[in-house]
Short mmCIF file of C-alpha atoms in Angstrom, two decimals:
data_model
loop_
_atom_site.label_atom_id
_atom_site.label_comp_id
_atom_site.label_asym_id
_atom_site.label_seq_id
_atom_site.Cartn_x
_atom_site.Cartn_y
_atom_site.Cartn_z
CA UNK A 134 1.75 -49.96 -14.04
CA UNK A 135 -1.48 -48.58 -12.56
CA UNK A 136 -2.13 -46.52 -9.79
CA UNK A 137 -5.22 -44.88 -8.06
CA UNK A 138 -5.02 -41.82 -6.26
CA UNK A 139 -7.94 -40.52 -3.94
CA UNK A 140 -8.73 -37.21 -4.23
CA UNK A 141 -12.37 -36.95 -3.89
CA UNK A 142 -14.80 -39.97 -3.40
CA UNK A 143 -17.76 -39.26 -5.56
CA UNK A 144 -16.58 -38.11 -9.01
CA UNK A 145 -13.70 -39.31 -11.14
CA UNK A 146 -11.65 -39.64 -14.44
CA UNK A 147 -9.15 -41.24 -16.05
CA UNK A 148 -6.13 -39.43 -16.62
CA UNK A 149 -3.45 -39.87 -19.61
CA UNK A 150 0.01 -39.33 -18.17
CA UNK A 151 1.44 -37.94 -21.94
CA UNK A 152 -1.72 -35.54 -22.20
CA UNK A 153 -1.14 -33.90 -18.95
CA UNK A 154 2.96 -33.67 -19.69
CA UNK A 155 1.96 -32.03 -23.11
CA UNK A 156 0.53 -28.73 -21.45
CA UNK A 157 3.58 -26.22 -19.61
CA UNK A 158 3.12 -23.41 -17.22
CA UNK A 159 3.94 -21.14 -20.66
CA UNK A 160 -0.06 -22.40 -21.62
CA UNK A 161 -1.08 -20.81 -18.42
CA UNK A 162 0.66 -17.70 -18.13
CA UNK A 163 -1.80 -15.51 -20.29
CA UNK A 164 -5.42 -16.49 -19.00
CA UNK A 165 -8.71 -15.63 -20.41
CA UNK A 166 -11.83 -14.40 -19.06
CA UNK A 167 -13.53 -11.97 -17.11
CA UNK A 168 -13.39 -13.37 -13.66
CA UNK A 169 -9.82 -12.45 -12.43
CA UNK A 170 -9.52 -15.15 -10.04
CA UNK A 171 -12.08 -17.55 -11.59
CA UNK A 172 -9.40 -18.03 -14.72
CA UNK A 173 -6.95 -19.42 -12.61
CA UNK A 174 -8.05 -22.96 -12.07
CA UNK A 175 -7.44 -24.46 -15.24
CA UNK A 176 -3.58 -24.13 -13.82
CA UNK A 177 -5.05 -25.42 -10.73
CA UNK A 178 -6.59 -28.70 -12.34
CA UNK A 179 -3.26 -29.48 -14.13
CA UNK A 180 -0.93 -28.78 -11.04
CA UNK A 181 -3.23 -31.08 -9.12
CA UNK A 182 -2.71 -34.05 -12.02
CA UNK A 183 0.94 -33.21 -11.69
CA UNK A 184 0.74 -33.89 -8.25
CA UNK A 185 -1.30 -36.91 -8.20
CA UNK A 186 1.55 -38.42 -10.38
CA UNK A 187 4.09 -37.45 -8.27
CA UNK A 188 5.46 -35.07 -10.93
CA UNK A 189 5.40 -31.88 -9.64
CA UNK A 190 8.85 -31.18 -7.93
CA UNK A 191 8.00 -27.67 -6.46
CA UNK A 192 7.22 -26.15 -3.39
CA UNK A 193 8.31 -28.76 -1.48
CA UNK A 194 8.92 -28.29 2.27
CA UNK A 195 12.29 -28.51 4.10
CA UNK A 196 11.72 -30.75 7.03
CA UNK A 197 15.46 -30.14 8.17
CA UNK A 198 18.39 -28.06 7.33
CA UNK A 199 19.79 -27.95 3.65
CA UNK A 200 22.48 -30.14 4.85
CA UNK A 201 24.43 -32.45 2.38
CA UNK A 202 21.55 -35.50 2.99
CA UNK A 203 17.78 -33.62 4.14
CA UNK A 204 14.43 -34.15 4.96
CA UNK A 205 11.40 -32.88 2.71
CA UNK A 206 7.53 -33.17 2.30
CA UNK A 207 6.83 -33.04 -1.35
CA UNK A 208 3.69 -30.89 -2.62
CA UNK A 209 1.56 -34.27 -1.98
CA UNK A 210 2.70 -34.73 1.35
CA UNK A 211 5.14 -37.16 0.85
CA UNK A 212 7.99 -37.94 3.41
CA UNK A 213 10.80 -37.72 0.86
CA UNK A 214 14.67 -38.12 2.90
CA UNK A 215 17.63 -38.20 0.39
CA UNK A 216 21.10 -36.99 -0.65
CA UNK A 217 20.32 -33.25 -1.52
CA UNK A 218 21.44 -31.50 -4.69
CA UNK A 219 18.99 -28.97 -5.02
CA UNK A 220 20.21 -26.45 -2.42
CA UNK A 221 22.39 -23.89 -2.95
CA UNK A 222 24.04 -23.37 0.05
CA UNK A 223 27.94 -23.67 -2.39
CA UNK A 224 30.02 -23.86 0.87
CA UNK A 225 27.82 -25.24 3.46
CA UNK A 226 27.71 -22.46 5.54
CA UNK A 227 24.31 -22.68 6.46
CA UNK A 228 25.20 -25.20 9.01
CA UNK A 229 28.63 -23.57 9.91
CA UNK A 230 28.43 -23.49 13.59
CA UNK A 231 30.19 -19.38 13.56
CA UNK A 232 27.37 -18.23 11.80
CA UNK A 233 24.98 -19.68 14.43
CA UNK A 234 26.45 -18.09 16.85
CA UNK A 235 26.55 -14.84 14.75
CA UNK A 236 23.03 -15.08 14.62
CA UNK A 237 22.16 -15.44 18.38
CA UNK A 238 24.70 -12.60 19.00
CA UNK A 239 22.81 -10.68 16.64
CA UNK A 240 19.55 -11.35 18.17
CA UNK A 241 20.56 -10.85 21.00
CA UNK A 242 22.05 -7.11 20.69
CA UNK A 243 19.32 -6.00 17.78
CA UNK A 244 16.33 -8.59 18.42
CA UNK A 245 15.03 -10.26 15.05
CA UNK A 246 13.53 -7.32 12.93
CA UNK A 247 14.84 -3.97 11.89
CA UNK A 248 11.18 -2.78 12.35
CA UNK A 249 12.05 0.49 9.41
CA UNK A 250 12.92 1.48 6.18
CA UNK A 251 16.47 1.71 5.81
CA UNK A 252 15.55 5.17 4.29
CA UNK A 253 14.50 5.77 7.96
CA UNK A 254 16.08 3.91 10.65
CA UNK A 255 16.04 0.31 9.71
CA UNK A 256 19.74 0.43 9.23
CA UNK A 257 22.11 -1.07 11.77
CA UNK A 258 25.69 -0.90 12.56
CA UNK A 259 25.75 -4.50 11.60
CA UNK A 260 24.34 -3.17 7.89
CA UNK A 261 26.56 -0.76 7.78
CA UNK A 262 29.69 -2.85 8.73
CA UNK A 263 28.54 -5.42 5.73
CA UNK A 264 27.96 -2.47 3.42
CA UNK A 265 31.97 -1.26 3.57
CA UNK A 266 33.02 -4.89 3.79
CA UNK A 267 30.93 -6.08 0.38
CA UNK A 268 32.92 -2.78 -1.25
CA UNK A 269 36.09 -3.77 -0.19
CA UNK A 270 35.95 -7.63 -1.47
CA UNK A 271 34.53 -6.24 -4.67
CA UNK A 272 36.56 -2.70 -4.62
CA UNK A 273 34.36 -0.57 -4.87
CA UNK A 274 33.48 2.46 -2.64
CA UNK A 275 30.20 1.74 -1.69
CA UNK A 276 27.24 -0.79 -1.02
CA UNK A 277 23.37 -0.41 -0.64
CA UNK A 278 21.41 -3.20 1.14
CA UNK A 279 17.92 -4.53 -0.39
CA UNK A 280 16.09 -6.83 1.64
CA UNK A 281 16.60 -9.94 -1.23
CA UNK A 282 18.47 -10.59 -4.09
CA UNK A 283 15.88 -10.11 -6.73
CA UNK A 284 14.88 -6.95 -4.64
CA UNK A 285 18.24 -5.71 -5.45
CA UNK A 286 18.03 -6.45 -9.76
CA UNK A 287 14.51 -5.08 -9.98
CA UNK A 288 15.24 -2.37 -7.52
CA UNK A 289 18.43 -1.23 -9.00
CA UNK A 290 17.35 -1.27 -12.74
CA UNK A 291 13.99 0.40 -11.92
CA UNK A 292 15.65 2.74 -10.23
CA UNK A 293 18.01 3.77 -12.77
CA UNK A 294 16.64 3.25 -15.54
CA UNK A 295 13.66 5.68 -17.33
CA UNK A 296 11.29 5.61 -20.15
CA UNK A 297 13.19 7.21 -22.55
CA UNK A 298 16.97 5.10 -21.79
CA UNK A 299 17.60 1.90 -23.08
CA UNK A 300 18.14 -2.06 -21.85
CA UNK A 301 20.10 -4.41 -23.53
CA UNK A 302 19.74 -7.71 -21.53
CA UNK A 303 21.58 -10.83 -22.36
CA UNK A 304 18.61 -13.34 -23.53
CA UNK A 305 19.35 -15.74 -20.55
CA UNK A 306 19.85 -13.08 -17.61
CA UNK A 307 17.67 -13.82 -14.25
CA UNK A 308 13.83 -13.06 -14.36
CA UNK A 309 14.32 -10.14 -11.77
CA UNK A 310 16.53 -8.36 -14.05
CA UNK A 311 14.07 -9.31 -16.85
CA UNK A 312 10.79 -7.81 -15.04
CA UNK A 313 12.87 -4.83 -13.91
CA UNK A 314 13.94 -4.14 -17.77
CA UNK A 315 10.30 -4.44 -18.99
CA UNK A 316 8.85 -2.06 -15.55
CA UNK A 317 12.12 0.99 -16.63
CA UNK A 318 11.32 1.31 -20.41
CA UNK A 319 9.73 0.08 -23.42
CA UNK A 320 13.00 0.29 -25.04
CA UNK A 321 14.51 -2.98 -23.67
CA UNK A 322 15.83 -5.37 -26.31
CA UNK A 323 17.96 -8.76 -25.65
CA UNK A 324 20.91 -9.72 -27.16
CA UNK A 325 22.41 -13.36 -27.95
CA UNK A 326 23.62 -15.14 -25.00
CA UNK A 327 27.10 -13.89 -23.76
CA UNK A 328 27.92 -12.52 -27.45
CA UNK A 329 29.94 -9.12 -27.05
CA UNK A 330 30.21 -8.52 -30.88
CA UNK A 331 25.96 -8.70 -30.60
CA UNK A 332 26.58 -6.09 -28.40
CA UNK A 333 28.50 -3.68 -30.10
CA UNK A 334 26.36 -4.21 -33.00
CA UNK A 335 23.23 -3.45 -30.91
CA UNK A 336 24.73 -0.08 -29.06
CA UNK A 337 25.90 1.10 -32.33
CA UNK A 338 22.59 0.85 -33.89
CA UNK A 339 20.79 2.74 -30.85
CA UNK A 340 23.44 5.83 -30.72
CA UNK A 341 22.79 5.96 -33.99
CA UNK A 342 19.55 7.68 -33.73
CA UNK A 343 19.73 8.74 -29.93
CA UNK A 344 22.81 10.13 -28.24
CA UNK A 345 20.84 12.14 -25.16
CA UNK A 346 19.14 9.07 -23.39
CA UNK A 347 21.03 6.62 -21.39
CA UNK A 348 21.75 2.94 -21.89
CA UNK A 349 22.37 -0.08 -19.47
CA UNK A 350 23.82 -3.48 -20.32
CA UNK A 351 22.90 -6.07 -18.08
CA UNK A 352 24.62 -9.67 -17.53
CA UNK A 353 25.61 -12.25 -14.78
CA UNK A 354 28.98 -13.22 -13.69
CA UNK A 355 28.07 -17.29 -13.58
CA UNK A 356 23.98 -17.99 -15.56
CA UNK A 357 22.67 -20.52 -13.48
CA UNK A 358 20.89 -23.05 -16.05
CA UNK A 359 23.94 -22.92 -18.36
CA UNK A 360 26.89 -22.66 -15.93
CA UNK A 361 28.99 -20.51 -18.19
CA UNK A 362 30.10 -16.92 -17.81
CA UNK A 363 30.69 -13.94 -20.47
CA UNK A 364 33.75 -12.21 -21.31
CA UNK A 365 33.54 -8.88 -18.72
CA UNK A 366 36.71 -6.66 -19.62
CA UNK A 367 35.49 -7.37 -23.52
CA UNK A 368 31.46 -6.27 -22.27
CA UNK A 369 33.03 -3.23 -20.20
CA UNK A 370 35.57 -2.23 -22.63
CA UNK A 371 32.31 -1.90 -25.71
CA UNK A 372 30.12 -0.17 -22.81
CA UNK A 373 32.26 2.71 -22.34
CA UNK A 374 32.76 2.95 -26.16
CA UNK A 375 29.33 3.50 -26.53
CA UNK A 376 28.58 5.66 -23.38
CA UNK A 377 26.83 2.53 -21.68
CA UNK A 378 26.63 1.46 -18.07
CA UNK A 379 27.64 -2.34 -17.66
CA UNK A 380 25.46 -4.37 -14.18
CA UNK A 381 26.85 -7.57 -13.99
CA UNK A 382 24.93 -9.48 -11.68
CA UNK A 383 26.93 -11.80 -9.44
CA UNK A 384 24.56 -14.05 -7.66
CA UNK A 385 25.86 -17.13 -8.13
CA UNK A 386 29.64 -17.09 -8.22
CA UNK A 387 30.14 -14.61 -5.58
CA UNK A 388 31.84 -16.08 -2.23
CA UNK A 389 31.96 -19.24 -3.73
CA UNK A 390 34.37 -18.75 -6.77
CA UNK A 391 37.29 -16.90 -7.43
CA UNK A 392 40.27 -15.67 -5.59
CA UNK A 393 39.56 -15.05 -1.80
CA UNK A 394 35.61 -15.80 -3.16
CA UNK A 395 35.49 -12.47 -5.44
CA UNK A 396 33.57 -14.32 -8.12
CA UNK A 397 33.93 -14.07 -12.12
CA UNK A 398 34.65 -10.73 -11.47
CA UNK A 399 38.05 -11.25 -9.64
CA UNK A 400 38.88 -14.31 -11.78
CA UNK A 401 39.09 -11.82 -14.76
CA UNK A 402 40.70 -9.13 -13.37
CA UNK A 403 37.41 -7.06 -12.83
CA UNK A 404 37.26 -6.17 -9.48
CA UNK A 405 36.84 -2.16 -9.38
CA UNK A 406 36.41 -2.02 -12.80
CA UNK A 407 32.58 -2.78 -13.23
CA UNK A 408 29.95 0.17 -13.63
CA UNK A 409 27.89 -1.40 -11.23
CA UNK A 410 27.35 -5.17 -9.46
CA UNK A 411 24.40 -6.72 -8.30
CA UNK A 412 24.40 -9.91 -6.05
CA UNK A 413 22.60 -12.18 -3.30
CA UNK A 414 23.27 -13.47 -0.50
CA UNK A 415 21.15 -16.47 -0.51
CA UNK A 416 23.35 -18.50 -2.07
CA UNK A 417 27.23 -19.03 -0.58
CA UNK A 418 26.53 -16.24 2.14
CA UNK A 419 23.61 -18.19 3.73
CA UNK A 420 20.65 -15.64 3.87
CA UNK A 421 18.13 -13.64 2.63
CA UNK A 422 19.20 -10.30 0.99
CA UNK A 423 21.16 -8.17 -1.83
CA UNK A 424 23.05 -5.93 -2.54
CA UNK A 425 24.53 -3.01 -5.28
CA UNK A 426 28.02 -1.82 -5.40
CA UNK A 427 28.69 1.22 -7.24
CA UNK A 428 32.04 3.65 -6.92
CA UNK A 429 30.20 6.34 -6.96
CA UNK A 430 28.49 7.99 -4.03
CA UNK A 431 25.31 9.79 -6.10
CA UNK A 432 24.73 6.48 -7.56
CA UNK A 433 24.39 4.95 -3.83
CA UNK A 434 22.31 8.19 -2.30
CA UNK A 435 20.16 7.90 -5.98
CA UNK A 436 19.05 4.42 -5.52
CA UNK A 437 18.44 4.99 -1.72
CA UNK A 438 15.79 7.65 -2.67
CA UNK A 439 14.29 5.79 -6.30
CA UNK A 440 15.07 2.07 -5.92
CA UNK A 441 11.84 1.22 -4.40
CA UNK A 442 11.69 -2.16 -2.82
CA UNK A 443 14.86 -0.30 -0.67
CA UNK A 444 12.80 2.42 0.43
CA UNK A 445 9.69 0.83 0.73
CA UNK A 446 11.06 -2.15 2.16
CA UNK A 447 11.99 -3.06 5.68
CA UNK A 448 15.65 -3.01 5.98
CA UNK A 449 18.03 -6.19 6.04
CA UNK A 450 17.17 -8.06 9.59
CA UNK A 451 19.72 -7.50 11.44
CA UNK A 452 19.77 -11.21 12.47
CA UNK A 453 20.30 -11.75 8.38
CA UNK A 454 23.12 -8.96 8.60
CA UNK A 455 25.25 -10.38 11.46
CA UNK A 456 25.06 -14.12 9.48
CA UNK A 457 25.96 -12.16 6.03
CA UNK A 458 28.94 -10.51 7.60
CA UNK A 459 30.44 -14.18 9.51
CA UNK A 460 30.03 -15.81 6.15
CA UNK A 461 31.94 -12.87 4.23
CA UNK A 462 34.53 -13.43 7.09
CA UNK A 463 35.16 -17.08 6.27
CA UNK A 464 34.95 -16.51 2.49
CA UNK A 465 37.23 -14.34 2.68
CA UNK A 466 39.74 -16.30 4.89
CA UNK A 467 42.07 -19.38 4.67
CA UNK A 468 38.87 -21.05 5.92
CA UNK A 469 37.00 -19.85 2.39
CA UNK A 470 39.98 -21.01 0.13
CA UNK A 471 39.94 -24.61 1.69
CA UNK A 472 35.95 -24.58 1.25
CA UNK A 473 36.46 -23.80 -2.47
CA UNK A 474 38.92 -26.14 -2.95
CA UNK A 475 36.60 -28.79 -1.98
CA UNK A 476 33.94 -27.45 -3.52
CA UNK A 477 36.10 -27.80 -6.78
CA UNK A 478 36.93 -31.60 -6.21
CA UNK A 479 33.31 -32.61 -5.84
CA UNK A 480 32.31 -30.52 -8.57
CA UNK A 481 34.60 -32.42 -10.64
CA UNK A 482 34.07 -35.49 -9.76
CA UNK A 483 30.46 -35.13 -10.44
CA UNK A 484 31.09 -33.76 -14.08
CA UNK A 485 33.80 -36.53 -14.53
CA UNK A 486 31.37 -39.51 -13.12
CA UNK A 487 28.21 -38.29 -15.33
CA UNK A 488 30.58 -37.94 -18.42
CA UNK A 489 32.19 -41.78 -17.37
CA UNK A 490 27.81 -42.79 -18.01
CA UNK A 491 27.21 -40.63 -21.09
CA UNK A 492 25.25 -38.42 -19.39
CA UNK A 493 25.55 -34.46 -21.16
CA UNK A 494 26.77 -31.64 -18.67
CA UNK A 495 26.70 -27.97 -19.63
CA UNK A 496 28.71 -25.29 -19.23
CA UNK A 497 31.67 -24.80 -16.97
CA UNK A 498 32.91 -26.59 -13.73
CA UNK A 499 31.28 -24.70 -11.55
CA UNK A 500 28.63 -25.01 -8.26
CA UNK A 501 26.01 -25.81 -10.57
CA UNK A 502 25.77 -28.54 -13.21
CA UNK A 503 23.25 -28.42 -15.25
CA UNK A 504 22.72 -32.27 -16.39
CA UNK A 505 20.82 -32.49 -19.55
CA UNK A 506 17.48 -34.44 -20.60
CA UNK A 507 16.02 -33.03 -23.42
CA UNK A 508 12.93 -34.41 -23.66
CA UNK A 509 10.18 -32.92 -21.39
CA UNK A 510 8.11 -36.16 -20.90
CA UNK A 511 11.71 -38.27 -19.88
CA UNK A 512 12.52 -35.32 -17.03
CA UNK A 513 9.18 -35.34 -15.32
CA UNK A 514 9.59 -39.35 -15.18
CA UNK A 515 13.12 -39.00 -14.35
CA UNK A 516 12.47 -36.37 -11.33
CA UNK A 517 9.51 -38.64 -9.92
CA UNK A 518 12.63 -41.70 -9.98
CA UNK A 519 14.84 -39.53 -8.34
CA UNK A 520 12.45 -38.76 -5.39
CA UNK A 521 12.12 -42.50 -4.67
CA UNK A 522 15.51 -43.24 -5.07
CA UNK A 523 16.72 -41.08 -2.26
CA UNK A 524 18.26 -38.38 -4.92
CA UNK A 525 16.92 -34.37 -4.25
CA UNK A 526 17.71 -32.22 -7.68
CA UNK A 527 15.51 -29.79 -9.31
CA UNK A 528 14.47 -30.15 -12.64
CA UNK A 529 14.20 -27.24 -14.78
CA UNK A 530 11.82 -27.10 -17.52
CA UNK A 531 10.30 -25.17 -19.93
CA UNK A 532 9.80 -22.51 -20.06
CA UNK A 533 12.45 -21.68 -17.73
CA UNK A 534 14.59 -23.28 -20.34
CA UNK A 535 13.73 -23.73 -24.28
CA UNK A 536 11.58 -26.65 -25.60
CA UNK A 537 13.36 -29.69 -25.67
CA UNK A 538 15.82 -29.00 -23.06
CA UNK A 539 15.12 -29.71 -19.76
CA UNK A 540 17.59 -30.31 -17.90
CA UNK A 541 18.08 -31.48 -13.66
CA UNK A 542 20.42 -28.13 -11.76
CA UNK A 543 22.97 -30.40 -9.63
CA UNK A 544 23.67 -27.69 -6.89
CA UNK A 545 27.09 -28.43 -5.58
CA UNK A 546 28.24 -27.98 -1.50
CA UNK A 547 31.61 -28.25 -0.38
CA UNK A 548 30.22 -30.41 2.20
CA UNK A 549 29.19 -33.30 0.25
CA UNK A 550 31.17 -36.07 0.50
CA UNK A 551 32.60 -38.25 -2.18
CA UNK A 552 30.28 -40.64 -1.61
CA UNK A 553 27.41 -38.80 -2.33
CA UNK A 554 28.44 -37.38 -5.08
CA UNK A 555 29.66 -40.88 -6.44
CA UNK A 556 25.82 -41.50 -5.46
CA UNK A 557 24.03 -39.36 -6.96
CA UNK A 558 25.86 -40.22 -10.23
CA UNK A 559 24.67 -43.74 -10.00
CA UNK A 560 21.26 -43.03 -8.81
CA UNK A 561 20.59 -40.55 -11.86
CA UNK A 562 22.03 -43.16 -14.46
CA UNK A 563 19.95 -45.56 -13.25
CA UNK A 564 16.87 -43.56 -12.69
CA UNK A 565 16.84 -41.67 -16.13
CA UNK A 566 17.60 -45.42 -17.70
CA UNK A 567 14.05 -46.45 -16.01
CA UNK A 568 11.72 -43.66 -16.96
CA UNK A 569 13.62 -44.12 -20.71
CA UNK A 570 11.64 -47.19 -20.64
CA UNK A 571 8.82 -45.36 -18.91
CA UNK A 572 8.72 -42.92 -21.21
CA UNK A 573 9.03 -44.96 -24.57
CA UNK A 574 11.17 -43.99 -27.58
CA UNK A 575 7.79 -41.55 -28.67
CA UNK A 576 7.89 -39.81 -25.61
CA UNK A 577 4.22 -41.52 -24.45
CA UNK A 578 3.96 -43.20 -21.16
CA UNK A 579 2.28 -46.51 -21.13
CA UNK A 580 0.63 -45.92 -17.60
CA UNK A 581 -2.57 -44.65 -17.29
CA UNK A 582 -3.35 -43.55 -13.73
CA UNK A 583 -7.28 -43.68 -12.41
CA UNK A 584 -7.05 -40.27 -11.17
CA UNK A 585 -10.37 -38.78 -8.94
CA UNK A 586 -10.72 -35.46 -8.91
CA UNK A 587 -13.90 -33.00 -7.94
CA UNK A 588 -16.16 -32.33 -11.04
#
């Protein structure tokens, strides 16, 4: 198989698919030289042989909606139209037509743009409507507003958290609550994934030789690349032995599991009963933002003043506000049960229709399922397949996940139907059975692309 790819007219090379798969973003991520800019385009060169293979899956372009079949331009500009997987809109109610009309009404009563800090005036009474109705799904007493989700982890751990306290993270949590742990203190350690006896171990060890400083534990209700949850009344009960504040970040399973959508936290009897909880609303509740409940109002007025990307941030839109607070009226609802319901069923019958092909899914049934490759060289052939097949999923490699286990993030909707997701099954089976052969038992592929690039 041999294909030639124009880039430049004049000057070219020939380009070894296996060489460029054996280099990872991880190579690029501490640069040398003296040029701060200059040192960036070996990255460049590679994403652009990526590219030219049709092997870079990023940054693609939504041509549409994130509806249940969409419309993107890839990073090549390549028409791609398929069944979409990769969005992670978990009840579809990015297209609901109430939270359309939320928006207009919003717009039209506040216009598009808060135009302040909420510290000033950038709050609305649409903010502060969604602030008491976020504490009273979660029960708590009280909600502040970031502009987006990772806003909200940095902002609340940085704002917390100083020099002298301490961070235990579990080893898998989010990147935003992994930059804000390394910007609070040196003293940030991580322990093994979802393992409360590592815990307990580690907060022993630190009051040991320092009972004046604080500590926070930080975890997520539902880890997105794994699909599994930790044991919260366990992780509380060891923090408050220890004089440690648990954060349990909820992005993911908020509004779109649980009873009346309260997440991991309601399913194990949690709700009010969490130090603190962090979550997004760019996943089920169909916008940009974030949020932190707390019960206590100094913890609220503290991160108002300290937790930076609130203060220095424009507030929440209210345009974003109004659509927050329809969706957290439908999860909430009759409406919201039914949604998760068939959320469930299609989640299911994905898990059940991979597992009928041999095909290894992670974790728990949840909105995502992660679907196992392995091998790096087999994913990056597998996600080009997909693309041409009509099948949108992200793949997630390393290092994003460990060496030797990438892995494609099936994002479930509600709104899929069972023919898609009976689809997409047989699509992936087939497509990861081609680049197999692609790919070769050794991991090399026998195609070797005449790629021309500028010298």
């Amino acid at each position: 198989m041999h294909q030639r790819v124009a880039l430049d007219p004049f000057h070219s090379e020939t380009i070894d698919p296996s060489a460029v798969f054996a280099r990872h973003l991880g190579l690029f991520a501490f640069p040398r030289g003296a040029h701060l800019t200059e040192r960036t385009k070996p990255l460049g060169e590679w994403l652009a042989q990526r590219t030219a293979l049709n092997t870079w899956p990023y940054s693609r372009c939504l041509e549409g909606p994130p509806a249940t079949e969409t419309r993107i331009t890839s990073q090549n500009d390549r028409p791609v139209q398929g069944i979409n997987f990769g969005s992670q809109d978990y009840l579809g109610l990015a297209s609901h037509p109430a939270l359309r009309d939320a928006a207009f009404r919003a717009l039209e009563e506040f216009g598009p743009h808060a135009a302040s800090s909420p510290m000033l005036q950038g709050n609305t009474a649409l903010s502060r409507r969604l602030e008491m109705a976020l504490a009273e799904r979660l029960g708590m007493e009280h909600v502040l507003l970031f502009p987006t989700g990772w806003a909200a982890g940095f902002g609340v751990i940085a704002g917390l958290v100083r020099p002298n306290d301490h961070i235990l993270i579990d080893q898998l949590a989010h990147a935003c609550l992994m930059q804000g742990a390394r910007a609070a203190t040196p003293n940030h350690t991580f322990f093994r994934h979802n393992c409360v006896e590592d815990v307990r171990r580690r907060l022993a060890k630190i009051r040991t030789r320092d009972t004046q400083n604080a500590i926070l534990v930080i975890t997520e209700g539902l880890f997105s690349m794994d699909s599994d949850s930790p044991d919260l009344p366990a992780l509380q009960e060891v923090c408050r032995e220890h004089g440690a504040v648990l954060m349990v970040d909820v992005a993911h399973d908020f509004g779109a599991t649980g009873p009346g959508g309260a997440g991991q936290v309601g399913l194990q009897g949690m709700l009010g009963q969490v130090d603190l909880v962090m979550g997004s609303f760019s996943k089920t509740l169909a916008s940009n933002g974030g949020f932190v409940a707390t019960r206590d109002l100094s913890v609220k007025q503290y991160l108002g003043v300290y937790g930076g990307p609130h203060i220095y941030s424009n507030a929440l839109s209210p345009v974003a506000a109004g659509v927050v607070l329809e969706a957290l009226r439908i999860v909430c609802s009759a409406e919201g049960d039914a949604l998760r319901n068939r959320a469930l069923d299609n989640i299911l019958r994905l898990r059940r229709g991979f597992a009928a092909k041999g095909i290894e899914c992670l974790g728990n049934p949840s909105n995502i399922v992660p679907v196992i490759t392995g091998d790096e060289t087999l994913a990056k052939w597998t996600g080009r397949l997909l693309e041409e097949h009509g099948l949108l999923a992200n793949l997630v490699e390393f290092p994003a996940v460990p060496r030797g286990r990438s892995r494609f993030r099936f994002q479930v909707m509600a709104s899929h139907s069972g023919r898609q997701v009976d689809a997409a099954v047989e699509i992936f089976s087939r497509c990861l059975a081609q680049a197999r052969e692609i790919a070769g038992t050794a991991g090399a592929a026998p195609e070797t692309v005449r790629l021309v690039v500028a010298l």
